[in-house]
mmCIF file of C-alpha atoms in Angstrom:
data_model
loop_
_atom_site.group_PDB
_atom_site.id
_atom_site.type_symbol
_atom_site.label_atom_id
_atom_site.label_comp_id
_atom_site.label_asym_id
_atom_site.label_seq_id
_atom_site.Cartn_x
_atom_site.Cartn_y
_atom_site.Cartn_z
ATOM 1 C CA MET A 1 -3.461 -3.051 -15.841
ATOM 2 C CA PRO A 2 -3.302 0.227 -17.528
ATOM 3 C CA ILE A 3 -0.800 3.051 -16.404
ATOM 4 C CA LEU A 4 -3.499 5.436 -15.743
ATOM 5 C CA SER A 5 -5.278 2.689 -13.359
ATOM 6 C CA LEU A 6 -1.905 1.961 -11.646
ATOM 7 C CA ILE A 7 -1.495 5.820 -10.852
ATOM 8 C CA LEU A 8 -4.721 6.093 -9.923
ATOM 9 C CA VAL A 9 -4.376 3.387 -7.175
ATOM 10 C CA LEU A 10 -1.429 4.729 -6.084
ATOM 11 C CA VAL A 11 -2.673 8.272 -5.558
ATOM 12 C CA ALA A 12 -5.839 6.834 -3.590
ATOM 13 C CA VAL A 13 -3.576 4.861 -1.377
ATOM 14 C CA GLY A 14 -1.114 7.547 -0.885
ATOM 15 C CA VAL A 15 -3.886 9.795 0.079
ATOM 16 C CA GLY A 16 -5.643 7.450 2.365
ATOM 17 C CA LEU A 17 -2.436 7.069 4.474
ATOM 18 C CA TRP A 18 -1.937 10.478 4.444
ATOM 19 C CA LEU A 19 -5.812 11.113 5.519
ATOM 20 C CA ILE A 20 -4.864 8.102 8.251
ATOM 21 C CA ASN A 21 -1.882 9.726 9.542
ATOM 22 C CA ASN A 22 -3.111 13.353 10.037
ATOM 23 C CA TYR A 23 -6.349 12.821 11.245
ATOM 24 C CA ILE A 24 -6.610 9.945 13.115
ATOM 25 C CA PRO A 25 -4.984 10.045 16.510
ATOM 26 C CA MET A 26 -2.750 7.145 16.915
ATOM 27 C CA ASP A 27 0.578 6.389 18.784
ATOM 28 C CA GLY A 28 3.675 6.628 16.599
ATOM 29 C CA LYS A 29 4.354 3.370 16.889
ATOM 30 C CA ILE A 30 1.229 2.232 15.758
ATOM 31 C CA LYS A 31 1.383 4.861 12.581
ATOM 32 C CA SER A 32 4.867 3.475 11.784
ATOM 33 C CA ILE A 33 3.892 -0.081 11.570
ATOM 34 C CA LEU A 34 0.781 1.039 9.421
ATOM 35 C CA ASN A 35 2.805 2.732 7.271
ATOM 36 C CA ALA A 36 5.141 -0.398 6.799
ATOM 37 C CA VAL A 37 2.453 -2.658 6.115
ATOM 38 C CA VAL A 38 0.867 -0.283 3.590
ATOM 39 C CA VAL A 39 4.328 0.207 2.063
ATOM 40 C CA ILE A 40 5.024 -3.227 2.019
ATOM 41 C CA GLY A 41 1.504 -4.460 0.201
ATOM 42 C CA VAL A 42 1.903 -2.303 -2.202
ATOM 43 C CA VAL A 43 5.101 -3.168 -3.342
ATOM 44 C CA ILE A 44 4.305 -6.804 -3.322
ATOM 45 C CA TRP A 45 1.338 -5.484 -5.558
ATOM 46 C CA LEU A 46 3.327 -3.664 -7.948
ATOM 47 C CA LEU A 47 5.856 -6.739 -8.035
ATOM 48 C CA GLN A 48 2.551 -9.115 -9.025
ATOM 49 C CA VAL A 49 0.841 -6.388 -11.401
ATOM 50 C CA PHE A 50 4.376 -6.164 -13.699
ATOM 51 C CA GLY A 51 4.960 -10.087 -13.332
ATOM 52 C CA ILE A 52 8.132 -10.152 -11.500
ATOM 53 C CA LEU A 53 6.532 -11.974 -8.425
ATOM 54 C CA GLY A 54 4.224 -14.799 -9.427
ATOM 55 C CA SER A 55 0.702 -15.479 -8.313
ATOM 56 C CA LEU A 56 0.820 -15.776 -4.688
ATOM 57 C CA SER A 57 -2.375 -18.109 -4.680
ATOM 58 C CA GLY A 58 -0.421 -21.498 -4.839
ATOM 59 C CA ALA A 59 1.918 -20.489 -1.548
ATOM 60 C CA THR A 60 1.131 -22.424 1.507
ATOM 61 C CA VAL A 61 2.171 -21.605 4.703
ATOM 62 C CA GLY A 62 3.232 -24.165 7.350
#
């Protein structure tokens, strides 16, 4: 993935999260949970993009 595409995705996610936090009325606890889920998802995605974290397609739960 080219670095420009990576930066554009990160900016889009950041702007989207900022818009949700500022313009959608939610309880503070729900906003913090949403922020945590998005940040964890982006970190896992970045680890996969850079090859640090292997593909999760073979992972099983249970």
